[in-house]
Coordinates of C-alpha atoms in Angstrom, one line a residue:
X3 CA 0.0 0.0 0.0
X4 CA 2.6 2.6 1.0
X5 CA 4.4 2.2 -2.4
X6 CA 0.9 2.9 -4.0
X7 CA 0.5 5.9 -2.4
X8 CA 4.0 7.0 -3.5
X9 CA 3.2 6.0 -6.9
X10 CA 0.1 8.1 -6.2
X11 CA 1.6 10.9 -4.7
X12 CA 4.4 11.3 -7.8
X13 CA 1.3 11.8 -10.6
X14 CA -0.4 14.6 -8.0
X15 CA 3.0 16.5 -8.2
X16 CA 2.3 16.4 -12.2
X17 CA -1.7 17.3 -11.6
X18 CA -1.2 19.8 -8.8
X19 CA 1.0 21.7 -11.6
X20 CA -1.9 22.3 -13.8
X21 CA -4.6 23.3 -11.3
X22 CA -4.7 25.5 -8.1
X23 CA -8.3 23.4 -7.0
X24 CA -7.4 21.0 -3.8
X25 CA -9.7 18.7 -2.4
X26 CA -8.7 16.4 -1.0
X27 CA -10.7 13.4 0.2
X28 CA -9.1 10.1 -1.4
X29 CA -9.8 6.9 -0.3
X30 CA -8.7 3.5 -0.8
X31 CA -9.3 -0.6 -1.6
X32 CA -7.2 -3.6 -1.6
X33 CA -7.0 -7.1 -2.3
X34 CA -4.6 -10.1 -0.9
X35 CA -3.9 -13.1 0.8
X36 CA -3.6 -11.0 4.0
X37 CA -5.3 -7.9 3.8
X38 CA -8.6 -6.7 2.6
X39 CA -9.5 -3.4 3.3
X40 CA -11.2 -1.1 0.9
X41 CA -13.4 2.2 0.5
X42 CA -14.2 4.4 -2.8
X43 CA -15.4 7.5 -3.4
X44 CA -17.5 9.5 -8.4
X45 CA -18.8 12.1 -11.8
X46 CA -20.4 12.7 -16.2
X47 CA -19.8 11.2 -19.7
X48 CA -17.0 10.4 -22.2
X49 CA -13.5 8.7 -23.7
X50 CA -10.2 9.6 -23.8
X51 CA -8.4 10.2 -27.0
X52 CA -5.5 9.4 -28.5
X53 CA -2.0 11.5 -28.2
X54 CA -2.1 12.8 -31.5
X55 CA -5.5 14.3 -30.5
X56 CA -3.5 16.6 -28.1
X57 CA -1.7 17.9 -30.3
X58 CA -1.7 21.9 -30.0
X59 CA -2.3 21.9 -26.4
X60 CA 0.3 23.3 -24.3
X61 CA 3.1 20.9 -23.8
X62 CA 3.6 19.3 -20.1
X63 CA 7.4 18.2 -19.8
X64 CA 7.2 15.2 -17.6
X65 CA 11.4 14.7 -17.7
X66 CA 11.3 14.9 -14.1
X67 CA 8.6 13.0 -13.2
X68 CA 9.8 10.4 -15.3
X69 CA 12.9 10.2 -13.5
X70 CA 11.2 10.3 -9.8
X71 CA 9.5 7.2 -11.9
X72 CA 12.2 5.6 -12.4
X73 CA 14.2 5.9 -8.8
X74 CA 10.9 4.7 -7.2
X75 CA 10.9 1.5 -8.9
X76 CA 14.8 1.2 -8.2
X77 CA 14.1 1.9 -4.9
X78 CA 11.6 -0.8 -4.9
X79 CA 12.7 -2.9 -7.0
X80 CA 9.7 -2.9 -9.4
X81 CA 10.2 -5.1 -12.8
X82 CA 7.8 -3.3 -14.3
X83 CA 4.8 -0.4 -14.9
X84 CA 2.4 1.5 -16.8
X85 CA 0.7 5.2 -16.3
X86 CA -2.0 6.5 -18.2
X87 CA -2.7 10.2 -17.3
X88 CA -6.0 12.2 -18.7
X89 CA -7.2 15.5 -18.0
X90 CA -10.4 17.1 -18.7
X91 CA -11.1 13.1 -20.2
X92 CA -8.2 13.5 -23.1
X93 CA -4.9 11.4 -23.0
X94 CA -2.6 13.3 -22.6
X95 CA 0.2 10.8 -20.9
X96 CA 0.7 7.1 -21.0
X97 CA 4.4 5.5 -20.6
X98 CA 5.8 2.1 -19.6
X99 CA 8.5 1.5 -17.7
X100 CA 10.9 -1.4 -16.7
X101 CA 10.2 -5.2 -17.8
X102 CA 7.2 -6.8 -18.9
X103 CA 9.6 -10.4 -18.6
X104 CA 13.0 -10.0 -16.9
X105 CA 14.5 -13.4 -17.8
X106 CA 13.8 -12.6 -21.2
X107 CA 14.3 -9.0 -21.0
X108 CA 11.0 -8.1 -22.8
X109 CA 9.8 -4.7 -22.2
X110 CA 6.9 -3.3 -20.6
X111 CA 5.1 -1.4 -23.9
X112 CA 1.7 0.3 -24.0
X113 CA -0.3 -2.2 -24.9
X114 CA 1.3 -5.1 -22.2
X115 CA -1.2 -6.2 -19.9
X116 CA -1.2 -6.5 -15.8
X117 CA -3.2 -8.3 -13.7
X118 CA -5.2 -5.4 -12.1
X119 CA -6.8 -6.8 -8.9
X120 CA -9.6 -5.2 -6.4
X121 CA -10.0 -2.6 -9.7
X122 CA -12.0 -4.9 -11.0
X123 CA -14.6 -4.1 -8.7
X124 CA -16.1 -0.8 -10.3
X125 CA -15.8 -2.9 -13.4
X126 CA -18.8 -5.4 -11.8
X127 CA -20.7 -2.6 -10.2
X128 CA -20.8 -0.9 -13.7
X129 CA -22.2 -4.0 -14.9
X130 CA -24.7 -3.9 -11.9
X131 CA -26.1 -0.6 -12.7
X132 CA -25.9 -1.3 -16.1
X133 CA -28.7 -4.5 -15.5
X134 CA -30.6 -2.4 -13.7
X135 CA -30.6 0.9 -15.8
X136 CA -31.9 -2.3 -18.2
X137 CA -34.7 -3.4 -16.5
X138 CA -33.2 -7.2 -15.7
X139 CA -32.5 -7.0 -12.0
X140 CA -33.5 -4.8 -8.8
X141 CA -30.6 -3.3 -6.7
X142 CA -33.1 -3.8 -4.3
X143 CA -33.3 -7.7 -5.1
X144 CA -32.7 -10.5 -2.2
X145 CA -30.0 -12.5 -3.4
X146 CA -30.7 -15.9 -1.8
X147 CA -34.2 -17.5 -0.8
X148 CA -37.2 -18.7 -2.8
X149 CA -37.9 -15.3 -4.0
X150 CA -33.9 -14.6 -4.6
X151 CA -31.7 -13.5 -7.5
X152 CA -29.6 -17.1 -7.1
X153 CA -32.6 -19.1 -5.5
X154 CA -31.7 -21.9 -3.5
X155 CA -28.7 -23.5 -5.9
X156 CA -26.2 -22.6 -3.0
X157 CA -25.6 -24.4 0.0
X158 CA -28.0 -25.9 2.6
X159 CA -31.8 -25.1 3.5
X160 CA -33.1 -23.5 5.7
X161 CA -31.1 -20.7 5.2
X162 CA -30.5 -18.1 8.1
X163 CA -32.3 -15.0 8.4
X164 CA -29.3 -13.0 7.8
X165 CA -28.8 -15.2 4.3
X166 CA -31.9 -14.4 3.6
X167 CA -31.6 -10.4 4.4
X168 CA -28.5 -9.9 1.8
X169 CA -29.3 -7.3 -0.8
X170 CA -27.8 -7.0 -4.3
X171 CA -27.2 -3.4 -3.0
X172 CA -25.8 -5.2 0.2
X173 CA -23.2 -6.8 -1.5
X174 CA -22.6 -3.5 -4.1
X175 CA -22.0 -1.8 -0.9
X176 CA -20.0 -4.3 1.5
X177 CA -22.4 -4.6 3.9
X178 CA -23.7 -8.4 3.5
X179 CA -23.2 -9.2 7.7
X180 CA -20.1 -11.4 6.4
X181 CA -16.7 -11.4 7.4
X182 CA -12.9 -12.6 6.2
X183 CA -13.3 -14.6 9.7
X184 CA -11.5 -16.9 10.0
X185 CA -10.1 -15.9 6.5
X186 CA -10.4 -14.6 2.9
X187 CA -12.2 -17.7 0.9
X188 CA -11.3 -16.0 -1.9
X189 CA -8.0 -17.6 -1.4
X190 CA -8.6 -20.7 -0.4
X191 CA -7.9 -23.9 -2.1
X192 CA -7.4 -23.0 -6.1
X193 CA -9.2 -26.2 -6.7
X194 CA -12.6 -25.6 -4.8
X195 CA -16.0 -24.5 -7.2
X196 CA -18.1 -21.4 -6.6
X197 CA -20.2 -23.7 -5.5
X198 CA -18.2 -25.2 -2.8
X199 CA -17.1 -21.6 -2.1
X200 CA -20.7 -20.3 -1.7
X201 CA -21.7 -23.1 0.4
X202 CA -19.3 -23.0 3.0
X203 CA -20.0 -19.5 3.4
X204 CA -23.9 -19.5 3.5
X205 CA -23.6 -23.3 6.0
X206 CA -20.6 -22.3 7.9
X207 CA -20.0 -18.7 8.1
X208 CA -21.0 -16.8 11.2
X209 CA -23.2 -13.6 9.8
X210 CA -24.2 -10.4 11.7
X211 CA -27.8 -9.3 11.1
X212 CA -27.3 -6.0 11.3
X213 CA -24.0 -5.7 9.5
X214 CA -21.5 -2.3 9.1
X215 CA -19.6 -2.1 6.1
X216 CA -17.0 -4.7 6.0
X217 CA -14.7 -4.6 2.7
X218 CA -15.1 -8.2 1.1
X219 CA -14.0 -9.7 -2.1
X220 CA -16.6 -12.7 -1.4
X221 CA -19.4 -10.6 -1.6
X222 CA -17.9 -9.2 -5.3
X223 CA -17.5 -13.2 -6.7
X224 CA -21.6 -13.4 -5.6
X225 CA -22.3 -10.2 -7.9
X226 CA -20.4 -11.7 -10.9
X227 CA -23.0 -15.1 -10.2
X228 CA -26.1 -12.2 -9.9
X229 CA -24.5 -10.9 -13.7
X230 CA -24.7 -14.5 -15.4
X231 CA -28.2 -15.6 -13.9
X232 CA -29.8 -12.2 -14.8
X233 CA -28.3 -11.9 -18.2
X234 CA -27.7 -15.4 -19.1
X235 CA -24.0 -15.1 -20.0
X236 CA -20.8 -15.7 -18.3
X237 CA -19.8 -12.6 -16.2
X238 CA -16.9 -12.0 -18.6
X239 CA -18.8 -11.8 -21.6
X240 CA -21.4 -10.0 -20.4
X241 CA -19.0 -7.1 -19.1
X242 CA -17.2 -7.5 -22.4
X243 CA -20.0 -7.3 -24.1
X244 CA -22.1 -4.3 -22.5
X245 CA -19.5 -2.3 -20.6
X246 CA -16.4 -2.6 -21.8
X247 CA -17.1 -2.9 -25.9
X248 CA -19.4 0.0 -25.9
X249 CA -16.3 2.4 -24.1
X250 CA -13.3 1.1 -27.1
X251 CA -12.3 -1.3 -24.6
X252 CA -11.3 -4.5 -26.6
X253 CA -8.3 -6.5 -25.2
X254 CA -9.5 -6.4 -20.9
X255 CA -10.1 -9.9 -19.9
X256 CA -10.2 -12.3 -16.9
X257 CA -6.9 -13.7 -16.4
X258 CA -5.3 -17.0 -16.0
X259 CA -3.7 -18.6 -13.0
X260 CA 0.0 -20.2 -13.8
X261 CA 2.7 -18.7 -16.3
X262 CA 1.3 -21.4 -19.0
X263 CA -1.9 -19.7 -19.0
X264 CA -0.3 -16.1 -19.2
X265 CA -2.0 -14.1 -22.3
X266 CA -0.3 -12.9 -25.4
X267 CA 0.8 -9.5 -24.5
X268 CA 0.3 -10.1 -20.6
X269 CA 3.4 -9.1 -18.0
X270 CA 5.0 -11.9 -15.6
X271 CA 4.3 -11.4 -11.9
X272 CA 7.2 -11.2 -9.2
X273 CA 6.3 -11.5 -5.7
X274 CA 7.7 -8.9 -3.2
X275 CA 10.2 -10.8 -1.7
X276 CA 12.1 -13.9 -2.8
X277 CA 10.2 -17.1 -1.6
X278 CA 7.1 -14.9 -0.3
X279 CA 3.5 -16.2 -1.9
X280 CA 3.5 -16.9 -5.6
X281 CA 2.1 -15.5 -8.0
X282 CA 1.3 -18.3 -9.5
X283 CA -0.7 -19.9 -6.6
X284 CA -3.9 -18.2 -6.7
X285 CA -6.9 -19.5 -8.5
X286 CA -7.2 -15.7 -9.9
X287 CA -10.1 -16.9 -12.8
X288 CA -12.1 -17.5 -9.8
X289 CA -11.4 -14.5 -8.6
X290 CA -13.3 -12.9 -11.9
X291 CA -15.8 -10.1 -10.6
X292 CA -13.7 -9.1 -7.8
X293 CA -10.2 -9.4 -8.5
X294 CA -9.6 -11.2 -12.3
X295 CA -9.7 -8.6 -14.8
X296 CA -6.2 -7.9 -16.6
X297 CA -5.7 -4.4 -18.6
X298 CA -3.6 -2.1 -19.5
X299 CA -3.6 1.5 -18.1
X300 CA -4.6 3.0 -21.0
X301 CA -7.8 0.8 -20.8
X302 CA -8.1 2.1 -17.3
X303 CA -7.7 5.2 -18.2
X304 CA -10.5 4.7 -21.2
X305 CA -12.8 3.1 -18.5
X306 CA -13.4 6.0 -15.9
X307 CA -13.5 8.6 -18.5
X308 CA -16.5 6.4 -19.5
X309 CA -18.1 6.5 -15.5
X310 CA -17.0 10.4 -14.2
X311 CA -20.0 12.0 -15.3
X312 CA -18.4 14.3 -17.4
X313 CA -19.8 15.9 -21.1
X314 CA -16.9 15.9 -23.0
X315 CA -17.0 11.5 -23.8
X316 CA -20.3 9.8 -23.5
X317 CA -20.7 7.7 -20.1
X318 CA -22.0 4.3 -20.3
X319 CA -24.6 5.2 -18.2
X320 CA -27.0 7.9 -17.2
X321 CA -25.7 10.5 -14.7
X322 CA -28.6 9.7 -11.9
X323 CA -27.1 6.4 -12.4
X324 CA -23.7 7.0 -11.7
X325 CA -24.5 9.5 -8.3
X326 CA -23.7 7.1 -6.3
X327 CA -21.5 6.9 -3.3
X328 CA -18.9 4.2 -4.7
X329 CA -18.4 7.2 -6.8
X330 CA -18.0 10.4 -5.1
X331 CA -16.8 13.7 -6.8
X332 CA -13.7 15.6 -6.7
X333 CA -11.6 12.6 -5.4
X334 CA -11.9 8.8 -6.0
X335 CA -9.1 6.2 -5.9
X336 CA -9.6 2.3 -6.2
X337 CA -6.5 0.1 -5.3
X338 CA -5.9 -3.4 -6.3
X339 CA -3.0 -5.5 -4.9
X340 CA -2.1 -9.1 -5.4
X341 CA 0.9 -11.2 -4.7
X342 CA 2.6 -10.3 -8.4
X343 CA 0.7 -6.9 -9.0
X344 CA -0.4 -3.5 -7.8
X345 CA -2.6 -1.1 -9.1
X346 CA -4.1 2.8 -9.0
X347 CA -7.4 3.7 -10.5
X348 CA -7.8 7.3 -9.2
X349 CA -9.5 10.7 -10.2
X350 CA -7.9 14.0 -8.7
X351 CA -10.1 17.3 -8.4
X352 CA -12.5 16.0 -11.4
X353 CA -10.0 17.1 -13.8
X354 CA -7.0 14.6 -13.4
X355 CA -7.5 10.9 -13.7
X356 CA -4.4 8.7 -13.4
X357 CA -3.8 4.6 -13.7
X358 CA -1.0 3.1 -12.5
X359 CA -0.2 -0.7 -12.9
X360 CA 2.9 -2.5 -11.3
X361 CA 3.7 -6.4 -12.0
X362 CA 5.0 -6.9 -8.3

C-alpha cells in the first residue's frame, strides 16, 4: 500500500502543476492473501483520446517525473509499470516502464497487460447498474431465498435470516453481515468450485444481522454469479460485451492462473520478496468479478472517462445512475493489490484521472 501511495503521490506532483483546485478526500481498496480493506469514493460522460489528438495543447514536460518514476521502482525494485494520465477526459500521458519479462528482458510497452486486482470491482458494479438501468435486475433484489436472485442453488436449507436479508445493493456496498473470519475464501484452495465456495460461506460462516460495512471480495464473486443468472451469459462476456465494448475497450479480460496460462501480451508477476506467496498460486479466474480482470492502463484510463460524469465523452450510463457513493466527486481512488501486482485507478479534483499498474 505505502508504495501505491507513493506512486500516487508522484502523478499529483504532475496534476497539482496544472490546477490551483485541492480537495482532497481520497480513499482506498485492496485485495490479498492478508489484507482486505477497501473504501471508494465519483462524476459525467465520455473517452479519452489518442496522443495525436493533443496535439496543439500546451506541452507538459514530464522529464522529471519520469525520473522520480524511475528511482521509485529502483528503490523498490519494481520489474515493471504503466501510467496513463488524462485530463479534462483527453490522454494526454501514457508510458511504460521497466520489464514486462526480466529473464527474457521483454519490455513493458503500451499495450502489455497487468493483472489489475480489487479494480476490477467498479468494473462489476458498472455492470450492476448497467442491468438495472436495463430493466433485468432490482438493486433492491434478495440474493438468496425462494424469491432470490440465485434461488436456492447454493448451500444448505433453511437458510438463516441473515442469508436471507442480503441485498444486491448489500453486497454492491460491503455490507452483506459477512466477514474474512477466519479468513479470505477467496484464497482458499485453487481447486474448490463457486459452489463449494458459496456453500461454506452461507452453511458455515457466522453472519451479523445487522452488519457495518466490512470490505469483502466474497461478496464481489456473488455479484459476478447475480450478472450470469440475470443476463444469461458468463460474467466476462457479459461485461465484455455491454460495458467494456461500448467504451473502445477490446483487449480487458479475466486472467489465468499459472505462467502457461499467461495471455499474449500479458506481463509476468514477481512476488515482493524472494520465496514470499506466488504469483502463481492463486486461482485468480475465480477471482473474476472481484479481482480477475487484466488491462492495461490505457484501458483504465478509457474506463473511468466512461463512468466520471463528465460531457466531454459519452458515459456508459446515465448520470442519476452513476451518483452514487462508490463514486463520489472531486476525489476517488480504487487500489488493487495481489501477490505479483499492484494497481491505481484514481481521479484528482475531477479534472485529473491517473492509472498506474505494477507487475509486483
Amino acid at each position: 500500500m505505502k508504495n501505491l501511495v507513493l506512486v500516487g503521490c508522484l502523478i499529483l506532483l504532475v496534476s497539482c502543476s496544472k490546477t490551483s483546485e485541492t480537495k482532497d478526500t481520497p480513499t482506498t481498496q485492496i485485495e490479498n492473501p492478508d489484507t482486505t480493506t477497501d473504501t471508494v469514493t465519483e462524476e459525467p460522460e465520455g473517452e479519452p483520446v489518442t496522443e495525436e489528438e493533443t496535439e496543439g495543447e500546451e506541452s507538459i514536460s514530464f522529464e522529471n517525473f519520469e525520473a522520480q518514476i524511475t528511482s521509485f521502482m529502483e528503490t523498490y525494485q519494481v520489474p515493471g509499470l504503466q501510467v496513463a494520465i488524462t485530463k479534462d477526459e483527453q490522454l494526454v500521458y501514457v508510458k511504460s516502464f521497466g520489464y514486462a519479462d526480466v529473464e527474457n528482458q521483454i519490455p513493458v510497452t503500451d499495450n502489455s497487460l497487468f493483472r489489475i486486482a480489487s479494480i476490477s470491482k467498479p468494473i462489476t458494479f458498472i455492470s450492476m447498474l448497467k442491468l438495472s438501468e436495463d430493466g433485468q435486475v432490482s438493486l433492491g433484489s434478495k440474493v438468496f431465498g425462494e424469491d432470490g436472485v440465485l434461488g436456492t442453488e447454493y448451500g444448505t436449507l433453511p437458510y438463516s435470516p441473515g442469508i436471507l436479508d442480503i441485498s444486491v445493493n448489500d453486497l454492491i456496498e460491503h455490507r452483506s453481515g459477512w466477514t474474512n473470519d477466519p479468513y479470505d475464501i477467496m484464497f482458499d484452495d485453487p481447486s474448490l468450485s463457486y459452489q463449494e465456495l458459496f456453500s461454506e460461506m452461507i452453511d458455515n460462516r457466522r453472519i451479523d444481522e445487522t452488519p457495518n460495512y466490512y470490505y469483502l471480495n466474497f461478496g464481489y464473486c456473488v455479484l459476478g454469479r447475480v450478472i450470469e443468472k440475470m443476463s444469461n451469459e458468463t460474467y466476462e462476456a457479459y461485461v465484455q460485451e455491454n460495458i467494456l465494448a461500448p467504451m473502445g475497450i477490446t483487449e480487458m479480460k479475466i486472467g489465468g492462473n499459472t505462467l502457461e496460462e499467461r495471455f499474449e501480451n500479458e506481463v509476468v508477476y514477481y512476488p515482493s520478496t524472494e520465496g514470499s506467496f506466488s504469483p502463481y498460486d492463486m486461482n485468480v479466474t475465480r477471482m473474476d468479478a472481484h479481482g480477475g480482470w487484466i488491462a492495461s492502463a490505457k484501458d483504465l484510463a478509457r474506463f473511468i472517462v466512461h463512468i466520471d460524469r463528465r460531457s466531454n465523452v459519452p458515459d456508459i450510463l446515465p448520470t442519476n445512475r452513476l451518483n452514487r457513493p462508490y463514486f463520489n466527486y472531486f476525489n476517488w481512488v480504487h487500489t488493487g493489490s495481489l501477490p505479483g501486482t499492484s494497481s491505481v485507478l484514481s481521479r484528482h479534483n475531477d479534472t485529473f484521472n491517473y492509472s498506474v499498474i505494477m507487475n509486483k
